[in-house]
Amino acid sequence: MELAWDKPVLTVYHENNEHPEREAFAIIKAKKLVLNQLERGGFSGNVEGFFCLMGDADELKSNQKYIVCWFDDKVDDFYEGFRRLSGVTFPSGVNYSLDKRNKRTYNAEFQAKYAKLK
């Protein structure tokens, strides 16, 4: 099963089960978010063409776990439109390209253990 969202704004938190974080680590605006459910359990996906509205994407580490949240624009009710991934890792880190004005546009593949998609 593949799911996709166009132009989501993603809020990224460090995953810390003992002391949950209240402050976002980064807020990013993406061109597209694609998510696939794996047969063995968990999820894989990628975030395409994103940039930071807050924080620094270069600080997303491959050995750190994150929580990623966003709202589904296709759902009118914010409570019902809330989406969340936990146990998110970026095994290959993040990659970026530079445009002619030296603006960075990032891409990243990720793995997630759990998801709230409805």
Coordinates of C-alpha atoms in Angstrom, one line a residue:
M1 CA 0.0 0.0 0.0
E2 CA 1.5 3.4 -1.0
L3 CA 0.2 6.7 0.3
A4 CA 1.2 10.1 -0.8
W5 CA 0.7 13.7 0.4
D6 CA 1.5 16.8 -1.7
K7 CA 3.1 19.8 -0.1
P8 CA 2.9 18.7 3.5
V9 CA 4.4 20.7 6.4
L10 CA 6.1 18.2 8.6
T11 CA 7.0 18.8 12.3
V12 CA 10.0 16.7 13.5
Y13 CA 10.8 15.8 17.1
H14 CA 13.6 13.8 18.7
E15 CA 12.0 10.6 19.9
N16 CA 12.5 10.3 23.7
N17 CA 10.1 7.9 25.4
E18 CA 11.3 8.9 29.0
H19 CA 10.9 12.6 28.5
P20 CA 8.7 13.4 25.5
E21 CA 9.8 16.5 23.7
R22 CA 7.5 19.5 23.5
E23 CA 9.7 21.7 21.3
A24 CA 10.0 20.8 17.6
F25 CA 13.5 19.9 16.4
A26 CA 12.6 21.1 12.8
I27 CA 9.7 22.1 10.7
I28 CA 10.0 21.3 7.0
K29 CA 7.9 22.1 3.9
A30 CA 8.1 19.2 1.4
K31 CA 7.1 18.9 -2.2
K32 CA 5.8 15.4 -1.6
L33 CA 5.7 12.7 1.2
V34 CA 5.4 9.1 0.1
L35 CA 4.8 6.2 2.5
N36 CA 4.8 2.5 1.9
Q37 CA 3.6 -0.2 4.4
L38 CA 6.1 -3.1 4.5
E39 CA 5.0 -6.7 4.6
R40 CA 7.4 -7.5 7.4
G41 CA 5.9 -4.7 9.5
G42 CA 6.8 -1.0 9.7
F43 CA 6.9 1.6 6.9
S44 CA 9.4 3.0 4.4
G45 CA 9.1 6.2 2.5
N46 CA 10.7 9.4 1.3
V47 CA 10.4 13.1 1.6
E48 CA 11.0 14.8 -1.7
G49 CA 12.1 18.4 -2.3
F50 CA 12.0 19.8 1.1
F51 CA 13.4 22.8 2.9
C52 CA 13.4 24.0 6.5
L53 CA 11.0 26.6 7.8
M54 CA 12.6 26.1 11.3
G55 CA 15.7 24.2 12.4
D56 CA 18.4 22.6 10.3
A57 CA 17.9 19.6 8.1
D58 CA 21.7 18.9 8.2
E59 CA 21.2 17.9 11.8
L60 CA 19.0 15.0 10.9
K61 CA 21.3 12.1 11.9
S62 CA 21.1 8.5 10.6
N63 CA 21.5 7.0 14.1
Q64 CA 18.8 9.1 15.8
K65 CA 15.1 8.3 16.1
Y66 CA 12.5 10.9 15.3
I67 CA 8.7 11.5 15.5
V68 CA 7.2 13.1 12.4
C69 CA 3.8 14.8 12.5
W70 CA 1.6 16.5 9.9
F71 CA -2.0 17.3 9.0
D72 CA -3.8 15.7 6.1
D73 CA -5.2 18.6 4.0
K74 CA -7.9 16.4 2.5
V75 CA -9.6 16.1 5.9
D76 CA -11.5 19.1 7.2
D77 CA -11.3 18.2 10.9
F78 CA -7.8 18.9 12.3
Y79 CA -8.2 16.2 15.0
E80 CA -9.1 13.6 12.4
G81 CA -6.5 14.8 9.9
F82 CA -3.6 14.5 12.3
R83 CA -0.9 12.0 11.0
R84 CA 2.1 10.7 12.9
L85 CA 5.1 8.4 12.3
S86 CA 7.3 7.2 15.2
G87 CA 10.5 5.3 15.3
V88 CA 11.6 7.2 12.2
T89 CA 15.2 6.8 11.1
F90 CA 17.0 8.3 8.1
P91 CA 19.5 5.4 7.3
S92 CA 21.2 7.3 4.5
G93 CA 20.9 10.7 6.1
V94 CA 19.6 13.5 4.0
N95 CA 20.9 14.7 0.6
Y96 CA 20.6 18.1 -0.9
S97 CA 21.1 19.9 -4.2
L98 CA 21.9 23.6 -4.7
D99 CA 20.2 25.9 -7.1
K100 CA 21.8 28.9 -8.8
R101 CA 21.2 31.0 -5.7
N102 CA 22.8 28.4 -3.4
K103 CA 19.5 27.5 -1.9
R104 CA 19.4 23.9 -0.6
T105 CA 16.6 21.5 -1.5
Y106 CA 16.7 18.3 0.4
N107 CA 15.6 14.7 -0.2
A108 CA 15.5 11.9 2.3
E109 CA 14.5 8.2 2.5
F110 CA 13.3 7.0 5.9
Q111 CA 12.1 3.9 7.8
A112 CA 9.4 4.1 10.5
K113 CA 8.2 1.6 13.0
Y114 CA 4.7 2.9 13.7
A115 CA 2.2 5.1 12.0
K116 CA -1.1 6.8 12.8
L117 CA -2.6 7.4 9.3
K118 CA -6.4 7.6 10.1

